[in-house]
Amino acid sequence: MAGHSKWANIRHRKGAQDAKRGKIFTKVAKEIAIAARNGADPDMNPALRLALQKAKGVNMPNDNVQRAIKRGIGGMDGDNYESITYEGYAPGGIAVMVESLTDNKNRTVAEVRHIFSKRGGSLGESGCVGYLFSRKGVITVNAESASEDDVMLVALDAGAEDVKSGDGMFEIIAAAEDFMAVRDAMEEAGIPIETAEMNMVPATTITVEDEKIATQVLSLMEALEDCDDVQNVYMNFDIDDALMEQLNP
C-alpha cells in the first residue's frame, strides 16, 4: 500500500488518543463551513458531504459539526479564505504536495517554506511535482469488517479503478467522477467505511529504506500537517512495513 495511505492509517488508529484532536477538528470545521456556503443539504452539496464524512472519520462531535454548518450558511467563515497548493521535495527526492486554506497567503508560504527547509526539504515552483499526482477518490475499509471478495465485488462493480490490501486495510481507488457512486454502493452493501476522501494519488512511489531518510520524511509530513493553514499533505513515498512499525510502534 502506498506510503501516504499507510501513514494515514496509522494516524487514523492513533486518532482517538491524539493530543492534536482539537487542531484536527478546527481544520475539518473550516472545510465544513466553506462547503456549507453552497448549501446545507449534503445530498445536494457533494463538497459538504465529503467534509461531513471526514468529520465522522475523526469522531468530531455533532455539536461541532452543526456549528460549522451554521457558520458557513451565515457567511461567517470562508469569505476570506483562499485555496493554495504548494509543491516541493522531501529528503530522498520525495515529491510533496501541500493543500492549504488561508486568509493570509504571505504568512502561509513563509511558514510552509520554513517547515520544508528546517527538515531537509525544499519548496519548489508551482507544477514541479504536480504532474506526478492525480486527484482520485480514496475509500478505506478495515479488513476485519468485510471480506476482500465482498469489497472487491461491490467496489469494482460500482466503477472503482482498483482495490488494494495491506496494513489491515482495504483501499479502494476511484476516478473523481465515480467516487460518490462507489462510496454509495459500499454503504448500500453494508460495508463499513473508515475514510472516504478526495486525495492526490501518486502515479508511482519511491521506496524509502534508510531509517534516517524515513524519519525525516515523516517528520516533514507531521510538521506540515500541524500547520494551521495546511489542510492536506500528499507524498509519493513507500516505507517497508517493518520499518514503519519500528518508527511508529
PDB file of C-alpha atoms in Angstrom:
ATOM      1  CA  MET A   1       0.000   0.000   0.000  1.00  0.00           C
ATOM      2  CA  ALA A   2       1.301   3.467  -0.844  1.00  0.00           C
ATOM      3  CA  GLY A   3       3.243   5.211   1.906  1.00  0.00           C
ATOM      4  CA  HIS A   4       0.796   8.056   2.293  1.00  0.00           C
ATOM      5  CA  SER A   5      -2.116   5.721   2.870  1.00  0.00           C
ATOM      6  CA  LYS A   6      -0.089   3.587   5.270  1.00  0.00           C
ATOM      7  CA  TRP A   7       0.838   6.653   7.300  1.00  0.00           C
ATOM      8  CA  ALA A   8      -2.752   7.917   7.138  1.00  0.00           C
ATOM      9  CA  ASN A   9      -3.990   4.613   8.526  1.00  0.00           C
ATOM     10  CA  ILE A  10      -1.525   4.799  11.424  1.00  0.00           C
ATOM     11  CA  ARG A  11      -2.712   8.326  12.202  1.00  0.00           C
ATOM     12  CA  HIS A  12      -6.327   7.158  11.995  1.00  0.00           C
ATOM     13  CA  ARG A  13      -5.787   4.350  14.510  1.00  0.00           C
ATOM     14  CA  LYS A  14      -3.990   6.679  16.895  1.00  0.00           C
ATOM     15  CA  GLY A  15      -6.517   9.470  16.412  1.00  0.00           C
ATOM     16  CA  ALA A  16      -8.628   8.747  19.499  1.00  0.00           C
ATOM     17  CA  GLN A  17      -5.609   9.360  21.731  1.00  0.00           C
ATOM     18  CA  ASP A  18      -4.067  12.099  19.638  1.00  0.00           C
ATOM     19  CA  ALA A  19      -3.409  15.259  21.627  1.00  0.00           C
ATOM     20  CA  LYS A  20      -3.914  17.262  18.432  1.00  0.00           C
ATOM     21  CA  ARG A  21      -7.575  16.341  18.037  1.00  0.00           C
ATOM     22  CA  GLY A  22      -8.605  19.931  18.687  1.00  0.00           C
ATOM     23  CA  LYS A  23      -6.481  21.149  15.794  1.00  0.00           C
ATOM     24  CA  ILE A  24      -7.850  18.410  13.535  1.00  0.00           C
ATOM     25  CA  PHE A  25     -11.405  19.414  14.450  1.00  0.00           C
ATOM     26  CA  THR A  26     -10.611  23.044  13.626  1.00  0.00           C
ATOM     27  CA  LYS A  27      -9.371  22.120  10.152  1.00  0.00           C
ATOM     28  CA  VAL A  28     -12.338  19.897   9.416  1.00  0.00           C
ATOM     29  CA  ALA A  29     -14.719  22.578  10.704  1.00  0.00           C
ATOM     30  CA  LYS A  30     -13.142  25.039   8.277  1.00  0.00           C
ATOM     31  CA  GLU A  31     -13.821  22.660   5.383  1.00  0.00           C
ATOM     32  CA  ILE A  32     -17.411  22.135   6.528  1.00  0.00           C
ATOM     33  CA  ALA A  33     -18.084  25.854   6.885  1.00  0.00           C
ATOM     34  CA  ILE A  34     -16.671  26.686   3.462  1.00  0.00           C
ATOM     35  CA  ALA A  35     -18.560  23.815   1.818  1.00  0.00           C
ATOM     36  CA  ALA A  36     -21.818  24.813   3.564  1.00  0.00           C
ATOM     37  CA  ARG A  37     -21.740  28.204   1.855  1.00  0.00           C
ATOM     38  CA  ASN A  38     -23.060  26.367  -1.215  1.00  0.00           C
ATOM     39  CA  GLY A  39     -25.947  24.745   0.654  1.00  0.00           C
ATOM     40  CA  ALA A  40     -26.598  22.897   3.906  1.00  0.00           C
ATOM     41  CA  ASP A  41     -28.089  19.762   2.301  1.00  0.00           C
ATOM     42  CA  PRO A  42     -25.296  17.196   1.819  1.00  0.00           C
ATOM     43  CA  ASP A  43     -27.400  15.301  -0.727  1.00  0.00           C
ATOM     44  CA  MET A  44     -27.283  18.379  -2.961  1.00  0.00           C
ATOM     45  CA  ASN A  45     -23.783  19.512  -1.963  1.00  0.00           C
ATOM     46  CA  PRO A  46     -21.060  16.902  -2.654  1.00  0.00           C
ATOM     47  CA  ALA A  47     -18.332  19.040  -1.062  1.00  0.00           C
ATOM     48  CA  LEU A  48     -20.286  19.241   2.184  1.00  0.00           C
ATOM     49  CA  ARG A  49     -20.992  15.529   2.033  1.00  0.00           C
ATOM     50  CA  LEU A  50     -17.280  14.791   1.819  1.00  0.00           C
ATOM     51  CA  ALA A  51     -16.484  17.208   4.630  1.00  0.00           C
ATOM     52  CA  LEU A  52     -19.093  15.548   6.845  1.00  0.00           C
ATOM     53  CA  GLN A  53     -17.609  12.144   6.043  1.00  0.00           C
ATOM     54  CA  LYS A  54     -14.209  13.441   7.122  1.00  0.00           C
ATOM     55  CA  ALA A  55     -15.739  14.758  10.360  1.00  0.00           C
ATOM     56  CA  LYS A  56     -17.187  11.315  11.001  1.00  0.00           C
ATOM     57  CA  GLY A  57     -13.826   9.712  10.320  1.00  0.00           C
ATOM     58  CA  VAL A  58     -12.117  11.770  13.047  1.00  0.00           C
ATOM     59  CA  ASN A  59     -15.012  11.322  15.504  1.00  0.00           C
ATOM     60  CA  MET A  60     -15.843  15.011  15.500  1.00  0.00           C
ATOM     61  CA  PRO A  61     -18.743  15.770  17.895  1.00  0.00           C
ATOM     62  CA  ASN A  62     -22.041  16.536  16.219  1.00  0.00           C
ATOM     63  CA  ASP A  63     -22.314  19.883  18.039  1.00  0.00           C
ATOM     64  CA  ASN A  64     -19.063  20.989  16.397  1.00  0.00           C
ATOM     65  CA  VAL A  65     -20.346  19.856  13.013  1.00  0.00           C
ATOM     66  CA  GLN A  66     -23.627  21.748  13.351  1.00  0.00           C
ATOM     67  CA  ARG A  67     -21.865  24.925  14.488  1.00  0.00           C
ATOM     68  CA  ALA A  68     -19.565  24.759  11.467  1.00  0.00           C
ATOM     69  CA  ILE A  69     -22.530  24.330   9.106  1.00  0.00           C
ATOM     70  CA  LYS A  70     -24.331  27.293  10.676  1.00  0.00           C
ATOM     71  CA  ARG A  71     -21.233  29.462  10.391  1.00  0.00           C
ATOM     72  CA  GLY A  72     -20.913  28.564   6.722  1.00  0.00           C
ATOM     73  CA  ILE A  73     -24.571  29.231   5.971  1.00  0.00           C
ATOM     74  CA  GLY A  74     -24.340  32.578   7.727  1.00  0.00           C
ATOM     75  CA  GLY A  75     -21.277  33.551   5.747  1.00  0.00           C
ATOM     76  CA  MET A  76     -19.240  33.918   8.918  1.00  0.00           C
ATOM     77  CA  ASP A  77     -16.426  31.614   7.757  1.00  0.00           C
ATOM     78  CA  GLY A  78     -14.670  31.177   4.475  1.00  0.00           C
ATOM     79  CA  ASP A  79     -15.305  34.548   2.852  1.00  0.00           C
ATOM     80  CA  ASN A  80     -11.633  35.497   3.010  1.00  0.00           C
ATOM     81  CA  TYR A  81     -10.063  32.056   2.622  1.00  0.00           C
ATOM     82  CA  GLU A  82      -8.046  31.206  -0.462  1.00  0.00           C
ATOM     83  CA  SER A  83      -7.124  27.711  -1.562  1.00  0.00           C
ATOM     84  CA  ILE A  84      -3.426  27.433  -2.456  1.00  0.00           C
ATOM     85  CA  THR A  85      -1.401  24.331  -3.319  1.00  0.00           C
ATOM     86  CA  TYR A  86       2.357  24.274  -2.676  1.00  0.00           C
ATOM     87  CA  GLU A  87       4.771  21.790  -4.231  1.00  0.00           C
ATOM     88  CA  GLY A  88       8.228  20.707  -3.196  1.00  0.00           C
ATOM     89  CA  TYR A  89      10.584  17.919  -2.243  1.00  0.00           C
ATOM     90  CA  ALA A  90      11.231  15.970   0.938  1.00  0.00           C
ATOM     91  CA  PRO A  91      14.597  14.319   1.730  1.00  0.00           C
ATOM     92  CA  GLY A  92      15.343  11.450  -0.626  1.00  0.00           C
ATOM     93  CA  GLY A  93      13.735  13.231  -3.587  1.00  0.00           C
ATOM     94  CA  ILE A  94      10.197  12.509  -2.365  1.00  0.00           C
ATOM     95  CA  ALA A  95       7.581  14.657  -4.112  1.00  0.00           C
ATOM     96  CA  VAL A  96       5.324  16.693  -1.819  1.00  0.00           C
ATOM     97  CA  MET A  97       2.027  18.459  -2.443  1.00  0.00           C
ATOM     98  CA  VAL A  98       0.518  20.695   0.254  1.00  0.00           C
ATOM     99  CA  GLU A  99      -3.098  21.905   0.075  1.00  0.00           C
ATOM    100  CA  SER A 100      -3.915  24.935   2.203  1.00  0.00           C
ATOM    101  CA  LEU A 101      -6.810  27.221   3.078  1.00  0.00           C
ATOM    102  CA  THR A 102      -5.515  30.593   4.159  1.00  0.00           C
ATOM    103  CA  ASP A 103      -6.620  34.160   4.770  1.00  0.00           C
ATOM    104  CA  ASN A 104      -3.007  35.383   4.525  1.00  0.00           C
ATOM    105  CA  LYS A 105      -1.005  33.734   1.744  1.00  0.00           C
ATOM    106  CA  ASN A 106       2.202  35.603   2.629  1.00  0.00           C
ATOM    107  CA  ARG A 107       2.108  34.178   6.148  1.00  0.00           C
ATOM    108  CA  THR A 108       1.326  30.682   4.892  1.00  0.00           C
ATOM    109  CA  VAL A 109       4.033  30.480   2.242  1.00  0.00           C
ATOM    110  CA  ALA A 110       6.597  31.717   4.767  1.00  0.00           C
ATOM    111  CA  GLU A 111       5.545  29.055   7.279  1.00  0.00           C
ATOM    112  CA  VAL A 112       5.491  26.275   4.687  1.00  0.00           C
ATOM    113  CA  ARG A 113       8.919  27.270   3.317  1.00  0.00           C
ATOM    114  CA  HIS A 114      10.347  27.331   6.852  1.00  0.00           C
ATOM    115  CA  ILE A 115       8.986  23.851   7.592  1.00  0.00           C
ATOM    116  CA  PHE A 116      10.494  22.454   4.383  1.00  0.00           C
ATOM    117  CA  SER A 117      13.928  23.997   4.933  1.00  0.00           C
ATOM    118  CA  LYS A 118      14.115  23.087   8.636  1.00  0.00           C
ATOM    119  CA  ARG A 119      13.515  19.407   7.862  1.00  0.00           C
ATOM    120  CA  GLY A 120      15.799  18.917   4.910  1.00  0.00           C
ATOM    121  CA  GLY A 121      13.259  19.550   2.152  1.00  0.00           C
ATOM    122  CA  SER A 122      12.767  22.351  -0.330  1.00  0.00           C
ATOM    123  CA  LEU A 123       9.767  24.293  -1.545  1.00  0.00           C
ATOM    124  CA  GLY A 124       9.584  24.261  -5.344  1.00  0.00           C
ATOM    125  CA  GLU A 125       7.815  26.125  -8.106  1.00  0.00           C
ATOM    126  CA  SER A 126       4.194  25.511  -8.983  1.00  0.00           C
ATOM    127  CA  GLY A 127       3.974  22.447 -11.246  1.00  0.00           C
ATOM    128  CA  CYS A 128       7.314  20.946 -10.244  1.00  0.00           C
ATOM    129  CA  VAL A 129       5.738  17.734  -8.908  1.00  0.00           C
ATOM    130  CA  GLY A 130       2.023  18.126  -9.623  1.00  0.00           C
ATOM    131  CA  TYR A 131       2.265  16.031 -12.782  1.00  0.00           C
ATOM    132  CA  LEU A 132       3.191  13.034 -10.611  1.00  0.00           C
ATOM    133  CA  PHE A 133      -0.222  13.030  -8.894  1.00  0.00           C
ATOM    134  CA  SER A 134      -3.843  12.614  -9.978  1.00  0.00           C
ATOM    135  CA  ARG A 135      -6.948  13.527  -7.990  1.00  0.00           C
ATOM    136  CA  LYS A 136      -8.729  10.326  -7.058  1.00  0.00           C
ATOM    137  CA  GLY A 137     -11.370   9.187  -4.626  1.00  0.00           C
ATOM    138  CA  VAL A 138      -9.864   7.001  -1.906  1.00  0.00           C
ATOM    139  CA  ILE A 139     -12.029   4.850   0.361  1.00  0.00           C
ATOM    140  CA  THR A 140     -10.604   2.717   3.154  1.00  0.00           C
ATOM    141  CA  VAL A 141     -12.268  -0.253   4.851  1.00  0.00           C
ATOM    142  CA  ASN A 142     -10.990  -2.129   7.905  1.00  0.00           C
ATOM    143  CA  ALA A 143     -10.112  -5.648   6.793  1.00  0.00           C
ATOM    144  CA  GLU A 144     -11.776  -7.058   9.915  1.00  0.00           C
ATOM    145  CA  SER A 145     -15.157  -5.578   8.981  1.00  0.00           C
ATOM    146  CA  ALA A 146     -15.567  -7.111   5.495  1.00  0.00           C
ATOM    147  CA  SER A 147     -14.110  -9.822   3.299  1.00  0.00           C
ATOM    148  CA  GLU A 148     -11.792  -8.952   0.431  1.00  0.00           C
ATOM    149  CA  ASP A 149     -14.111 -10.690  -2.034  1.00  0.00           C
ATOM    150  CA  ASP A 150     -17.106  -8.610  -0.926  1.00  0.00           C
ATOM    151  CA  VAL A 151     -15.166  -5.355  -1.032  1.00  0.00           C
ATOM    152  CA  MET A 152     -13.746  -6.065  -4.470  1.00  0.00           C
ATOM    153  CA  LEU A 153     -17.080  -7.218  -5.901  1.00  0.00           C
ATOM    154  CA  VAL A 154     -19.003  -4.161  -4.728  1.00  0.00           C
ATOM    155  CA  ALA A 155     -16.275  -1.604  -5.431  1.00  0.00           C
ATOM    156  CA  LEU A 156     -15.317  -2.791  -8.915  1.00  0.00           C
ATOM    157  CA  ASP A 157     -18.941  -3.307  -9.931  1.00  0.00           C
ATOM    158  CA  ALA A 158     -19.651   0.310  -8.926  1.00  0.00           C
ATOM    159  CA  GLY A 159     -16.811   1.609 -11.095  1.00  0.00           C
ATOM    160  CA  ALA A 160     -13.725   1.620  -8.846  1.00  0.00           C
ATOM    161  CA  GLU A 161     -10.372   1.531 -10.620  1.00  0.00           C
ATOM    162  CA  ASP A 162      -8.511  -0.627  -8.123  1.00  0.00           C
ATOM    163  CA  VAL A 163      -8.705  -2.313  -4.724  1.00  0.00           C
ATOM    164  CA  LYS A 164      -5.511  -2.769  -2.708  1.00  0.00           C
ATOM    165  CA  SER A 165      -4.929  -4.513   0.595  1.00  0.00           C
ATOM    166  CA  GLY A 166      -2.314  -4.022   3.268  1.00  0.00           C
ATOM    167  CA  ASP A 167      -1.729  -2.845   6.833  1.00  0.00           C
ATOM    168  CA  GLY A 168      -5.029  -4.407   7.886  1.00  0.00           C
ATOM    169  CA  MET A 169      -6.990  -2.225   5.473  1.00  0.00           C
ATOM    170  CA  PHE A 170      -8.584  -2.351   2.035  1.00  0.00           C
ATOM    171  CA  GLU A 171      -8.015   0.750  -0.083  1.00  0.00           C
ATOM    172  CA  ILE A 172     -10.430   1.450  -2.927  1.00  0.00           C
ATOM    173  CA  ILE A 173      -9.299   3.870  -5.645  1.00  0.00           C
ATOM    174  CA  ALA A 174     -11.864   5.534  -7.913  1.00  0.00           C
ATOM    175  CA  ALA A 175     -11.800   8.236 -10.563  1.00  0.00           C
ATOM    176  CA  ALA A 176     -13.056  11.559  -9.257  1.00  0.00           C
ATOM    177  CA  GLU A 177     -16.272  11.322 -11.292  1.00  0.00           C
ATOM    178  CA  ASP A 178     -17.025   7.822  -9.952  1.00  0.00           C
ATOM    179  CA  PHE A 179     -16.092   8.401  -6.329  1.00  0.00           C
ATOM    180  CA  MET A 180     -19.538   9.159  -4.911  1.00  0.00           C
ATOM    181  CA  ALA A 181     -21.137   6.245  -6.778  1.00  0.00           C
ATOM    182  CA  VAL A 182     -18.567   3.817  -5.360  1.00  0.00           C
ATOM    183  CA  ARG A 183     -18.948   5.252  -1.864  1.00  0.00           C
ATOM    184  CA  ASP A 184     -22.743   4.969  -2.038  1.00  0.00           C
ATOM    185  CA  ALA A 185     -22.503   1.379  -3.295  1.00  0.00           C
ATOM    186  CA  MET A 186     -20.282   0.436  -0.361  1.00  0.00           C
ATOM    187  CA  GLU A 187     -22.739   1.943   2.103  1.00  0.00           C
ATOM    188  CA  GLU A 188     -25.737   0.289   0.444  1.00  0.00           C
ATOM    189  CA  ALA A 189     -23.954  -3.061   0.657  1.00  0.00           C
ATOM    190  CA  GLY A 190     -23.485  -2.564   4.397  1.00  0.00           C
ATOM    191  CA  ILE A 191     -19.698  -2.393   4.211  1.00  0.00           C
ATOM    192  CA  PRO A 192     -18.404  -0.069   6.987  1.00  0.00           C
ATOM    193  CA  ILE A 193     -16.256   2.744   5.598  1.00  0.00           C
ATOM    194  CA  GLU A 194     -13.325   4.010   7.646  1.00  0.00           C
ATOM    195  CA  THR A 195     -12.489   7.039   5.473  1.00  0.00           C
ATOM    196  CA  ALA A 196     -13.729   8.414   2.150  1.00  0.00           C
ATOM    197  CA  GLU A 197     -11.837  11.386   0.740  1.00  0.00           C
ATOM    198  CA  MET A 198     -10.640  13.007  -2.446  1.00  0.00           C
ATOM    199  CA  ASN A 199      -6.847  12.655  -2.443  1.00  0.00           C
ATOM    200  CA  MET A 200      -3.925  13.368  -4.720  1.00  0.00           C
ATOM    201  CA  VAL A 201      -2.694   9.866  -5.559  1.00  0.00           C
ATOM    202  CA  PRO A 202       0.851   9.409  -6.930  1.00  0.00           C
ATOM    203  CA  ALA A 203       1.295   7.513 -10.190  1.00  0.00           C
ATOM    204  CA  THR A 204       4.432   5.863  -8.805  1.00  0.00           C
ATOM    205  CA  THR A 205       6.117   5.751  -5.416  1.00  0.00           C
ATOM    206  CA  ILE A 206       9.697   5.894  -4.152  1.00  0.00           C
ATOM    207  CA  THR A 207      10.621   3.204  -1.628  1.00  0.00           C
ATOM    208  CA  VAL A 208      12.396   4.627   1.425  1.00  0.00           C
ATOM    209  CA  GLU A 209      14.645   2.053   3.095  1.00  0.00           C
ATOM    210  CA  ASP A 210      17.045   4.292   5.011  1.00  0.00           C
ATOM    211  CA  GLU A 211      15.867   4.894   8.594  1.00  0.00           C
ATOM    212  CA  LYS A 212      17.252   8.431   8.713  1.00  0.00           C
ATOM    213  CA  ILE A 213      15.527   9.457   5.476  1.00  0.00           C
ATOM    214  CA  ALA A 214      12.298   7.801   6.581  1.00  0.00           C
ATOM    215  CA  THR A 215      12.398   9.683   9.877  1.00  0.00           C
ATOM    216  CA  GLN A 216      12.983  12.981   8.071  1.00  0.00           C
ATOM    217  CA  VAL A 217      10.169  12.350   5.596  1.00  0.00           C
ATOM    218  CA  LEU A 218       7.648  11.511   8.323  1.00  0.00           C
ATOM    219  CA  SER A 219       8.838  14.461  10.418  1.00  0.00           C
ATOM    220  CA  LEU A 220       8.249  16.796   7.474  1.00  0.00           C
ATOM    221  CA  MET A 221       4.779  15.355   6.880  1.00  0.00           C
ATOM    222  CA  GLU A 222       3.845  15.757  10.547  1.00  0.00           C
ATOM    223  CA  ALA A 223       5.142  19.323  10.704  1.00  0.00           C
ATOM    224  CA  LEU A 224       3.264  20.351   7.571  1.00  0.00           C
ATOM    225  CA  GLU A 225       0.039  18.765   8.822  1.00  0.00           C
ATOM    226  CA  ASP A 226       0.498  20.567  12.130  1.00  0.00           C
ATOM    227  CA  CYS A 227       0.493  23.943  10.349  1.00  0.00           C
ATOM    228  CA  ASP A 228      -2.830  25.708  10.982  1.00  0.00           C
ATOM    229  CA  ASP A 229      -3.276  26.748   7.343  1.00  0.00           C
ATOM    230  CA  VAL A 230      -2.483  23.327   5.856  1.00  0.00           C
ATOM    231  CA  GLN A 231      -5.423  21.034   5.109  1.00  0.00           C
ATOM    232  CA  ASN A 232      -3.804  18.069   3.338  1.00  0.00           C
ATOM    233  CA  VAL A 233      -0.311  16.759   2.613  1.00  0.00           C
ATOM    234  CA  TYR A 234       0.493  14.206  -0.100  1.00  0.00           C
ATOM    235  CA  MET A 235       3.813  12.461  -0.770  1.00  0.00           C
ATOM    236  CA  ASN A 236       4.898   9.716  -3.164  1.00  0.00           C
ATOM    237  CA  PHE A 237       6.883   7.591  -0.710  1.00  0.00           C
ATOM    238  CA  ASP A 238       6.555   3.962   0.334  1.00  0.00           C
ATOM    239  CA  ILE A 239       8.079   2.584   3.526  1.00  0.00           C
ATOM    240  CA  ASP A 240       8.523  -1.087   4.370  1.00  0.00           C
ATOM    241  CA  ASP A 241       6.027  -2.346   6.976  1.00  0.00           C
ATOM    242  CA  ALA A 242       8.769  -3.392   9.379  1.00  0.00           C
ATOM    243  CA  LEU A 243      10.483  -0.012   9.202  1.00  0.00           C
ATOM    244  CA  MET A 244       7.175   1.822   9.569  1.00  0.00           C
ATOM    245  CA  GLU A 245       6.319  -0.164  12.691  1.00  0.00           C
ATOM    246  CA  GLN A 246       9.797   0.497  14.043  1.00  0.00           C
ATOM    247  CA  LEU A 247       9.348   4.215  13.571  1.00  0.00           C
ATOM    248  CA  ASN A 248       5.753   4.184  14.883  1.00  0.00           C
ATOM    249  CA  PRO A 249       5.493   1.411  17.495  1.00  0.00           C
TER     250      PRO A 249
END
